[in-house]
Short mmCIF file of C-alpha atoms and ligand atoms in Angstrom, two decimals:
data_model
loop_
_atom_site.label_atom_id
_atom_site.label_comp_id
_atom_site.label_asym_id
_atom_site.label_seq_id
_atom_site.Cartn_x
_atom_site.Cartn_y
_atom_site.Cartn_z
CA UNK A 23 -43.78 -15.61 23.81
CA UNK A 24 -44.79 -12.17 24.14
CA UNK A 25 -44.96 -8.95 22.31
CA UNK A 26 -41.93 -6.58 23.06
CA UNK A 27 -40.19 -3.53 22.05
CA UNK A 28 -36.88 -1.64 21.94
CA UNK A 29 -35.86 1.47 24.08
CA UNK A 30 -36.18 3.14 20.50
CA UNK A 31 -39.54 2.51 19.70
CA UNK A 32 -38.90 0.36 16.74
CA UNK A 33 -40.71 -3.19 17.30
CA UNK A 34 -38.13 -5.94 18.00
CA UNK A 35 -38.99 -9.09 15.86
CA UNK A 36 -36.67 -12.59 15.66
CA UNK A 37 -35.14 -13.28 12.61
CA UNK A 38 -34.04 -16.35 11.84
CA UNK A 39 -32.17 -16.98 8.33
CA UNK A 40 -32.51 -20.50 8.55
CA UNK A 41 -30.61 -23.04 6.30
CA UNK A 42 -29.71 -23.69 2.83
CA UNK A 43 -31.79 -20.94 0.65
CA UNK A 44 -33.00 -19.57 4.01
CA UNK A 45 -30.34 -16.41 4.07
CA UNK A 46 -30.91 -15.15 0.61
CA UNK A 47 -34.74 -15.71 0.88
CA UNK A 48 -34.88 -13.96 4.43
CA UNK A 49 -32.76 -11.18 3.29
CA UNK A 50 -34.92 -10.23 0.26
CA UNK A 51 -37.60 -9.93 2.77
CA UNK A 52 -36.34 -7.42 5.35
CA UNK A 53 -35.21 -5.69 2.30
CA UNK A 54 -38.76 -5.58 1.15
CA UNK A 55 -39.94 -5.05 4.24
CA UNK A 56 -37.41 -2.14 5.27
CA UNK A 57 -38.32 -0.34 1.78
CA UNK A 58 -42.23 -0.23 3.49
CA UNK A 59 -40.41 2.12 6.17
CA UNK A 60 -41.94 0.29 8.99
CA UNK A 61 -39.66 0.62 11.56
CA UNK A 62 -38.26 -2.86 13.03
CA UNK A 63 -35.32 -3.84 15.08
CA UNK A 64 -34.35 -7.33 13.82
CA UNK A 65 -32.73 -9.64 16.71
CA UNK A 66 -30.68 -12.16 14.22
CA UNK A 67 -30.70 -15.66 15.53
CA UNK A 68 -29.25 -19.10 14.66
CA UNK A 69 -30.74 -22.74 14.62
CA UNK A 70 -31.18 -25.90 13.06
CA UNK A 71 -28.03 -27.20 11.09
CA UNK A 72 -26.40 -23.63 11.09
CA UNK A 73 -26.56 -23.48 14.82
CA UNK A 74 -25.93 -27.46 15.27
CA UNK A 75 -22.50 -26.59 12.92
CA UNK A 76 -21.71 -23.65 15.01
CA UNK A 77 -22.67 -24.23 18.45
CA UNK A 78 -23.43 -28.07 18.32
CA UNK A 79 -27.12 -27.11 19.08
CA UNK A 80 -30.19 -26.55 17.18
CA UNK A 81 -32.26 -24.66 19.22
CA UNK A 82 -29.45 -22.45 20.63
CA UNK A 83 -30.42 -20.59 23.81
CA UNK A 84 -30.21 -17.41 22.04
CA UNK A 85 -32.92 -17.80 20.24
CA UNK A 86 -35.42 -19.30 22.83
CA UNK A 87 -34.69 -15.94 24.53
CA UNK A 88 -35.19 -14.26 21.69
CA UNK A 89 -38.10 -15.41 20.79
CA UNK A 90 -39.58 -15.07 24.51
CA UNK A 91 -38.75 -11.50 24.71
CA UNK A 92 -40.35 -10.55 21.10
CA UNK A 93 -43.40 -12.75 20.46
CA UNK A 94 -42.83 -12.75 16.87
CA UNK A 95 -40.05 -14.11 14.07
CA UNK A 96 -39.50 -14.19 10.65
CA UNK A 97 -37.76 -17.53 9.88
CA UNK A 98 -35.71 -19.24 6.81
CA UNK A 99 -36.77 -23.09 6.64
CA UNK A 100 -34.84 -25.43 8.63
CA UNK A 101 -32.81 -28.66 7.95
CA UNK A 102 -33.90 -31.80 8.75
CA UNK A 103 -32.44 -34.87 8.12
CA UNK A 104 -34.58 -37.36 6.83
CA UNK A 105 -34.80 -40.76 8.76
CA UNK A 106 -31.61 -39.31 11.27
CA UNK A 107 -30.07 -36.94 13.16
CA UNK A 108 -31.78 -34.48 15.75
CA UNK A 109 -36.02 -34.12 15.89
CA UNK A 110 -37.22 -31.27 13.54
CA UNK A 111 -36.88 -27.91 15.30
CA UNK A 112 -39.72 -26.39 13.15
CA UNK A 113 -41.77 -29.00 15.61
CA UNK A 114 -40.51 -28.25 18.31
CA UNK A 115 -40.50 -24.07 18.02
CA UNK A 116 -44.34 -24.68 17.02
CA UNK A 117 -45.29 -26.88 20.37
CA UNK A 118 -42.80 -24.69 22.95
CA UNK A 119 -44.26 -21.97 22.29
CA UNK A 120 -47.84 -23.42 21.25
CA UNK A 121 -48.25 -21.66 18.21
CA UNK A 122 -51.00 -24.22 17.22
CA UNK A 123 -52.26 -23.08 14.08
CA UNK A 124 -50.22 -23.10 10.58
CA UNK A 125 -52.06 -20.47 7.87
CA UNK A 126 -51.15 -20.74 4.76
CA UNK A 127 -53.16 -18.51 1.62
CA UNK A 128 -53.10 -20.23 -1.77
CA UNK A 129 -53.57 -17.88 -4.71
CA UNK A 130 -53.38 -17.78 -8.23
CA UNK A 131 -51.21 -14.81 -9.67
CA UNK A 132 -51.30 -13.46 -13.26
CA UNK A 133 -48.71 -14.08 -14.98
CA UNK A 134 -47.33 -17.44 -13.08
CA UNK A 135 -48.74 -20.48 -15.45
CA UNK A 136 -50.27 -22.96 -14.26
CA UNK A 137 -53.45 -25.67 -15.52
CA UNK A 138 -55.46 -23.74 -12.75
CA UNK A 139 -56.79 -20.39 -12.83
CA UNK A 140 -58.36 -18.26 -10.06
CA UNK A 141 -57.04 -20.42 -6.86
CA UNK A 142 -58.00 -18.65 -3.95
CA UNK A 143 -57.85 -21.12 -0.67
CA UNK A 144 -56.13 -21.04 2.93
CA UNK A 145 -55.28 -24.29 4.22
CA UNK A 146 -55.35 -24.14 8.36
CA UNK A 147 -53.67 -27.01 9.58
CA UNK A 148 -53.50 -27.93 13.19
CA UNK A 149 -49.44 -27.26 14.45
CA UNK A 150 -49.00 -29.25 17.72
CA UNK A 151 -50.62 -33.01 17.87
CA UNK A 152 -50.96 -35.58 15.41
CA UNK A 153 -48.06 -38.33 14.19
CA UNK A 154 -45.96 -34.96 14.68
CA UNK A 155 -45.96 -35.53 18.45
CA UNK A 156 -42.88 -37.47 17.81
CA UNK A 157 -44.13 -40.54 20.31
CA UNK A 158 -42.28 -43.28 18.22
CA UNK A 159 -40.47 -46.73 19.50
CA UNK A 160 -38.94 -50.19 18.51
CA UNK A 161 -41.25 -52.54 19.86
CA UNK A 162 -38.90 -55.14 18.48
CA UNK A 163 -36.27 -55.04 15.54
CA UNK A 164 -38.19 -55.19 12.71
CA UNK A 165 -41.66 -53.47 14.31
CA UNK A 166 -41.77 -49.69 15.37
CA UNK A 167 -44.56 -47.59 16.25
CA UNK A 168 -45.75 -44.21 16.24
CA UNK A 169 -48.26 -43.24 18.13
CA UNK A 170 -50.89 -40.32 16.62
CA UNK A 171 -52.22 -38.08 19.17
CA UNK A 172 -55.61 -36.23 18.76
CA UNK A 173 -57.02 -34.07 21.27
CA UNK A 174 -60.56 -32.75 21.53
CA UNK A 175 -59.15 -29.29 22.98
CA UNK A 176 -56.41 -29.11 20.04
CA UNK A 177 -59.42 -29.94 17.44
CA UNK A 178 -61.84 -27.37 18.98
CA UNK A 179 -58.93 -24.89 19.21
CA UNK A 180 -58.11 -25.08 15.15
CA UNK A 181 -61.75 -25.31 14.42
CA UNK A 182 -62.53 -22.20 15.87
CA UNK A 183 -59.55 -20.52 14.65
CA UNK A 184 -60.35 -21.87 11.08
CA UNK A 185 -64.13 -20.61 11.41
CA UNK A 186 -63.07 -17.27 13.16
CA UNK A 187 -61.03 -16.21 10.47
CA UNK A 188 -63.28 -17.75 7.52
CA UNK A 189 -65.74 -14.87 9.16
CA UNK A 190 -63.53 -12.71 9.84
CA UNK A 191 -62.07 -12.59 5.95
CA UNK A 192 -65.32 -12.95 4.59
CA UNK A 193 -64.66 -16.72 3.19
CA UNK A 194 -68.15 -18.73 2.57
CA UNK A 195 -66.62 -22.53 3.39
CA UNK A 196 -64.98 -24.56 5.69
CA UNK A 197 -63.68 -27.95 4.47
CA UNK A 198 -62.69 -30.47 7.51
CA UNK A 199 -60.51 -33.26 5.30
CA UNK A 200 -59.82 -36.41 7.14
CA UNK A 201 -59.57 -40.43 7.38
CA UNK A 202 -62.28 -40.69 9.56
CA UNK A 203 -63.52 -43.35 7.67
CA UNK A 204 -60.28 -45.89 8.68
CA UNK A 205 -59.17 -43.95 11.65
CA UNK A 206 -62.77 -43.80 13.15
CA UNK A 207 -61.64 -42.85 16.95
CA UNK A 208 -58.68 -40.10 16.08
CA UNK A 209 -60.18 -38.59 12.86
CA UNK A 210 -63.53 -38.84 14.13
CA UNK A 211 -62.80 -36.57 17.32
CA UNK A 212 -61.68 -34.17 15.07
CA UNK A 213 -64.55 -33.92 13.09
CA UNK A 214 -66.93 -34.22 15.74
CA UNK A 215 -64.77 -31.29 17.38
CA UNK A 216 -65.32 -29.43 13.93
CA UNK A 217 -68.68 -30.02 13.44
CA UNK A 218 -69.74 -28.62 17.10
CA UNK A 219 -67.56 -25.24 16.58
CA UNK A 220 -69.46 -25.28 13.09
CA UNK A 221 -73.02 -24.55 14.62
CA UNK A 222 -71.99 -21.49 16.39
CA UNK A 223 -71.21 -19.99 12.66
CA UNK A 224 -74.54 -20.26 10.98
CA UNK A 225 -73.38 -17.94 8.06
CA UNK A 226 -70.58 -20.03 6.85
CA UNK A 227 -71.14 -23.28 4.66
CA UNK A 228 -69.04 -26.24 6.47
CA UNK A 229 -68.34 -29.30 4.75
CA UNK A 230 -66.35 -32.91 5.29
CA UNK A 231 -64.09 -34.71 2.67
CA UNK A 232 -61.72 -37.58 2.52
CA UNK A 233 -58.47 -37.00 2.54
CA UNK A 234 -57.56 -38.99 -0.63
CA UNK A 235 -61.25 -37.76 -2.67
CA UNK A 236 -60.21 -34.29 -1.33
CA UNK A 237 -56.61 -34.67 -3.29
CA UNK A 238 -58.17 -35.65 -6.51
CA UNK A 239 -60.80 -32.77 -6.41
CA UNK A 240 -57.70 -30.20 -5.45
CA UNK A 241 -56.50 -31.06 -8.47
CA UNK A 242 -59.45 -30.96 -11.00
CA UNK A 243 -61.67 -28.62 -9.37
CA UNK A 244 -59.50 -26.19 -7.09
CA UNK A 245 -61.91 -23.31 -7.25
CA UNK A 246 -64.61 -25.61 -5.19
CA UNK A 247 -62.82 -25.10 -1.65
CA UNK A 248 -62.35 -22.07 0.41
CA UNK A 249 -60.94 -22.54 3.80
CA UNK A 250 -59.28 -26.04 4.28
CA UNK A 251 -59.58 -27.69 8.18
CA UNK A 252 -56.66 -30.17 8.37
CA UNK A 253 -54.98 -32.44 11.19
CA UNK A 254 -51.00 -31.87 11.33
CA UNK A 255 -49.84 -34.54 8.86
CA UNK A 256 -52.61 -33.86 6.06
CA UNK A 257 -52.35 -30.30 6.81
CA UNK A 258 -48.44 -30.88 5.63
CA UNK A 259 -49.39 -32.47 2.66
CA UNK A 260 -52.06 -30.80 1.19
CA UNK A 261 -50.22 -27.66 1.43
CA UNK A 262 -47.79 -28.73 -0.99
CA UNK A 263 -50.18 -30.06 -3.63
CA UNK A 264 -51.88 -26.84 -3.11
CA UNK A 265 -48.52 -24.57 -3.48
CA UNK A 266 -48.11 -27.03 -6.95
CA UNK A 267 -51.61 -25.19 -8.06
CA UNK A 268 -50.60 -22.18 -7.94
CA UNK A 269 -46.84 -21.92 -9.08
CA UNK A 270 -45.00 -24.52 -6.85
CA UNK A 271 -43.42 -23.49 -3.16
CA UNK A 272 -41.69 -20.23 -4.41
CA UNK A 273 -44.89 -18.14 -4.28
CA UNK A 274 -46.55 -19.74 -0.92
CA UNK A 275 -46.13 -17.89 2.53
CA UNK A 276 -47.48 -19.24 6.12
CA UNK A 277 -47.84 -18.55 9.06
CA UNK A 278 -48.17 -20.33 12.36
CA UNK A 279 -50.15 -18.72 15.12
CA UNK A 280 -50.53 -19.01 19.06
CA UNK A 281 -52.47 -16.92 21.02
CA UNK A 282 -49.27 -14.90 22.27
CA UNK A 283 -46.95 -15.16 19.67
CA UNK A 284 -46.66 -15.86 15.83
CA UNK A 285 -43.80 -17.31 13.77
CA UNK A 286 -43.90 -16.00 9.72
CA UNK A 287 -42.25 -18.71 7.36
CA UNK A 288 -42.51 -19.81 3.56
CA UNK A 289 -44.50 -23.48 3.19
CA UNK A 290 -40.72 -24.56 1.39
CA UNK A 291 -37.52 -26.03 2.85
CA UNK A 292 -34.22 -25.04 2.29
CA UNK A 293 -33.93 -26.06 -1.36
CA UNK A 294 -30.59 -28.16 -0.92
CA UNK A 295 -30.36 -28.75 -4.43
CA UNK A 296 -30.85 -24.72 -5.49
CA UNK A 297 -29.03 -23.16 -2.18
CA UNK A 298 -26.04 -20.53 -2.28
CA UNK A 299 -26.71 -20.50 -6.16
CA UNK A 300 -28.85 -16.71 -5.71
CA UNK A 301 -31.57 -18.70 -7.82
CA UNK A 302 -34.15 -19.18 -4.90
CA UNK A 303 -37.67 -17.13 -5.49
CA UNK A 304 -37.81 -15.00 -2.52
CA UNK A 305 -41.75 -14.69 -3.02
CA UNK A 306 -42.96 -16.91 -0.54
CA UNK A 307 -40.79 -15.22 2.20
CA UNK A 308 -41.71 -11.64 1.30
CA UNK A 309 -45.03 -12.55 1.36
CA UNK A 310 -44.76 -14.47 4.70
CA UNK A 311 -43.16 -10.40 5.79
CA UNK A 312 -46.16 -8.95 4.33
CA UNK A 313 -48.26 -11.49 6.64
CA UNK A 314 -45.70 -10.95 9.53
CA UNK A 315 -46.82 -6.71 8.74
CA UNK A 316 -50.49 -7.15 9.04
CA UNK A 317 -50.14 -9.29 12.41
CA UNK A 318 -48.39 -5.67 13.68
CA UNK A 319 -50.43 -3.67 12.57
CA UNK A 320 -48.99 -2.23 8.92
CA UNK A 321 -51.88 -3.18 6.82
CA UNK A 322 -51.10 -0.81 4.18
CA UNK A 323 -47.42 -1.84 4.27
CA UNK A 324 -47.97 -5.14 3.64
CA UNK A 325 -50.49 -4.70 1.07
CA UNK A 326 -47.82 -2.46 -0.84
CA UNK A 327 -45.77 -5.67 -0.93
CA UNK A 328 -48.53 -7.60 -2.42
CA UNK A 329 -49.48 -5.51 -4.96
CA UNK A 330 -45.61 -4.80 -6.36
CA UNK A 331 -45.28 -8.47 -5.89
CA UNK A 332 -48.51 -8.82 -8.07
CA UNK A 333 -47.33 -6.64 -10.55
CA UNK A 334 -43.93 -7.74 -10.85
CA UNK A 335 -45.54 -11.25 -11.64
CA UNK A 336 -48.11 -10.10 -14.73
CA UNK A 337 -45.74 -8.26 -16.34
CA UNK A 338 -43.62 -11.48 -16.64
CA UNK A 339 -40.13 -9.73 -17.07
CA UNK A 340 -38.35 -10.73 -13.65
CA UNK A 341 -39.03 -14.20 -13.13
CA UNK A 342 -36.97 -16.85 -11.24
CA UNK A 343 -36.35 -20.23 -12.89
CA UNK A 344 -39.06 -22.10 -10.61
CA UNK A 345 -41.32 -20.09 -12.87
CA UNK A 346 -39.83 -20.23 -15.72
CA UNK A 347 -37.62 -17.11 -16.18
CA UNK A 348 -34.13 -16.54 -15.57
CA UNK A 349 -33.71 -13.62 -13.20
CA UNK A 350 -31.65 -14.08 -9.76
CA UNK A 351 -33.21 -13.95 -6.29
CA UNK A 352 -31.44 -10.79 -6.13
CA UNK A 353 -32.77 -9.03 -9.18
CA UNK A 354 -37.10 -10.21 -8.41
CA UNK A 355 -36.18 -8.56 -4.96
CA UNK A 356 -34.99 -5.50 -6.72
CA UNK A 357 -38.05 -5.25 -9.44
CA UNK A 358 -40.45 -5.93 -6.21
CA UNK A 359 -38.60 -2.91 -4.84
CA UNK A 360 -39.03 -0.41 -7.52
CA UNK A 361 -42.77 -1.79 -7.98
CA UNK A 362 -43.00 -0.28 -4.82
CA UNK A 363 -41.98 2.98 -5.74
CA UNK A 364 -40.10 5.21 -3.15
CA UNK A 365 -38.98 4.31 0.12
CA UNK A 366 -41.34 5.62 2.86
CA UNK A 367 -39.30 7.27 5.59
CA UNK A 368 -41.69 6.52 8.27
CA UNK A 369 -44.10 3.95 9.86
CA UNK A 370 -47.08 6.01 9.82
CA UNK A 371 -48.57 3.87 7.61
CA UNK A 372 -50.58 2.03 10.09
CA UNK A 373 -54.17 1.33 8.18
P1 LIG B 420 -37.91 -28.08 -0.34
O1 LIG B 420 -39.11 -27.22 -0.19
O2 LIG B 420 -36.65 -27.58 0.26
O3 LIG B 420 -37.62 -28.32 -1.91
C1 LIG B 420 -38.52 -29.00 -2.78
C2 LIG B 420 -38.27 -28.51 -4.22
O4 LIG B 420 -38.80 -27.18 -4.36
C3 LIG B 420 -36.80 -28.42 -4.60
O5 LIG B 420 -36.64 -28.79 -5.94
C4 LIG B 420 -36.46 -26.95 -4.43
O6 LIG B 420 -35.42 -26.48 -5.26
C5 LIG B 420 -37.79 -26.28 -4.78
N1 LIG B 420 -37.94 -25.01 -4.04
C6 LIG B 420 -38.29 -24.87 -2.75
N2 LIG B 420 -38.32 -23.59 -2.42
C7 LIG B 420 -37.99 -22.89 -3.52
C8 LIG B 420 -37.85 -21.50 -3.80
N3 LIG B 420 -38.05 -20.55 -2.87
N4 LIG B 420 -37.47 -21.12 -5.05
C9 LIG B 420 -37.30 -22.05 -6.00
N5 LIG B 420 -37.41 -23.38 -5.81
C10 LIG B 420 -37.76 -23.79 -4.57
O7 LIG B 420 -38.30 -29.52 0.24
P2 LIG B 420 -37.37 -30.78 0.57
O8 LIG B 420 -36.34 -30.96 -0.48
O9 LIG B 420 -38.33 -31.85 0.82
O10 LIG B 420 -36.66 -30.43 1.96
C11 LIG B 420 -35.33 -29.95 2.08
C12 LIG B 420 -35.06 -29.66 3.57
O11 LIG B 420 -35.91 -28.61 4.02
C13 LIG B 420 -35.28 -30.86 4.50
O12 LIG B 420 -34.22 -30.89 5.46
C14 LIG B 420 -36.61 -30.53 5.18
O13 LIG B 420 -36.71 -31.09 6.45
C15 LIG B 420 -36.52 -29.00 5.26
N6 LIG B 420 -37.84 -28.35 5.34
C16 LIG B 420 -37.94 -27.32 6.22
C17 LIG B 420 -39.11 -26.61 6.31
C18 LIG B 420 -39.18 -25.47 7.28
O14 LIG B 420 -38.17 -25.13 7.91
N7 LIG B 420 -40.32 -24.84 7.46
C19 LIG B 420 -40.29 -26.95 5.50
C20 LIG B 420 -40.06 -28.02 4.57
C21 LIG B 420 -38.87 -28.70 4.51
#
């Protein structure tokens, strides 16, 4: 992947609706994001089950291209069948184009309830390795096996990412969570990975937990972690306890990084159960286009869409069900939107 640009000037990105909620989630964000007046050029791409329905592929051509030519995508979640059907293409986009490391900022918002208060953690999990290296087989009917692959470059890699933006954000704490204590070869080269990048960051407190002890204390005592160092599989998990902290998958954006290229995505699916109904909160994928600003540049774009989105949550009028009101996808876009105040007519916003 690498960083490109139209003959106009406007920055080409990939967009990818995605599947189930994905279109009406996505297109609350580039309306969000167009209101900023940063000046994109969206490249509008199939895949997964749309694609598969439509061109009997999930990872059309198309959108390889795409993506090789701009670097950088917004993307709606992706269907995957459980237990059947073709490997998840979330997966695979993350390893082809080694985007290795999955961000994803957990915060408490006025005005969402929840038993927590004042969650503020990132949870970096590590994209490309792990049981999500899809090496599984039948040994014999009844017996299968999949294999879990940990590397001591793909460990160092996410450690130093997770300490390099601890410093760089001003955080105080990196967790590593693992199983090292059953899985003493695979978990304990990624700790011993972690702890090594640790010493060249003197200033920041690093720390180890089990993954199960690290579960409970998510849950009673939230506020005690700050940055979160996970493996692939845990790294999955744990992000959706943590989203449960602070207002459920609705309000979470991600983002998963490589060194030349970067994918922007909510931590949810595609919401089979809510999808075509207009009901989905668009919050996590705004947010996820307020992270996909920053990585070009638009600081002050993207924290516009915060703050509206910050406001539009304390005063409590425009909620969607998953947080206990009754307003429409459509209608928390629109009060995001007017938070914002006017439309800026150009992107000379960059901070
Ligand atoms: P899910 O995240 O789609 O849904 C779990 C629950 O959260 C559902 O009750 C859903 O209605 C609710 N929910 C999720 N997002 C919401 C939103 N924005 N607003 C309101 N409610 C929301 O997880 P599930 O059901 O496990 O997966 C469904 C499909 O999504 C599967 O095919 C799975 O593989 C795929 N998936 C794709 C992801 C991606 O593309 N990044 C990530 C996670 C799952």
């Amino acid at each position: 992947m690498r960083k490109g640009s139209s003959s106009n000037g406007a920055r080409a990105v990939t967009l990818i609706p995605g599947d189930g909620i994905g279109p009406e989630v996505i297109a609350a964000a580039v309306a969000v994001i167009e209101h900023t007046g940063v000046k994109l050029r969206w490249d509008e791409q199939i895949a997964g089950m749309t694609a598969f329905k439509r061109a009997g592929n999930p990872v059309p051509e198309a959108l390889l291209k795409s993506l090789r030519a701009t670097g950088v995508a917004l993307k709606g979640p992706l269907e995957t069948r459980v237990g059947e059907g073709y490997r998840s293409i979330n997966v695979y986009l993350r390893k082809t184009f080694n985007l290795y490391a999955n961000l994803r900022p957990v915060r408490s918002f006025q005005g969402v309830h929840t038993p927590f208060r004042d969650v503020d953690l990132v949870v970096v999990r590590e994209n490309t390795e792990d049981l999500y290296a899809g090496l599984e087989h039948q040994i014999t009917p009844g017996v299968v096996e999949s294999i879990k692959v940990i590397t001591a470059r793909a460990s160092r890699r996410i450690a130093r990412f997770a300490f390099e933006y601890a410093r760089r954000e001003g955080r105080r704490c990196v967790t590593a969570i693992h199983k090292a204590n059953i899985m003493k070869l695979s978990d304990g080269l990624f700790l011993k990975c972690a702890r090594e990048v640790s010493s060249a960051f003197p200033e920041l407190r690093y720390e180890e937990q089990i993954v199960d002890a690290a579960c409970m204390r998510l849950v009673t005592d939230p506020q005690a972690f700050d940055v979160l160092l996970l493996e692939n599989l845990y790294g999955d998990i744990v992000s959706d306890l943590c989203a449960g902290l602070v207002g459920g998958l609705g309000v979470v954006p991600g983002a998963n990084y490589g060194d030349k290229g970067a994918i922007f995505e909510a931590v949810h699916g595609t919401a089979p159960d809510i999808a075509g109904k207009g009901l989905a909160n668009p919050i996590a994928a705004i947010l996820s286009g307020a992270m996909l600003l920053e990585y070009l540049g638009h600081q002050q774009a993207a924290r516009r869409i915060r703050n509206a989105t910050g406001e539009v949550l304390q005063s409590g009028n425009t909620l969607t069900r998953d947080l206990g009101g009754s307003a429409t996808t459509r209608q928390m876009t629109d009060a995001i939107i007017a938070a914002m105040g006017p439309r800026t007519s150009s992107a000379a916003d960059r901070a």
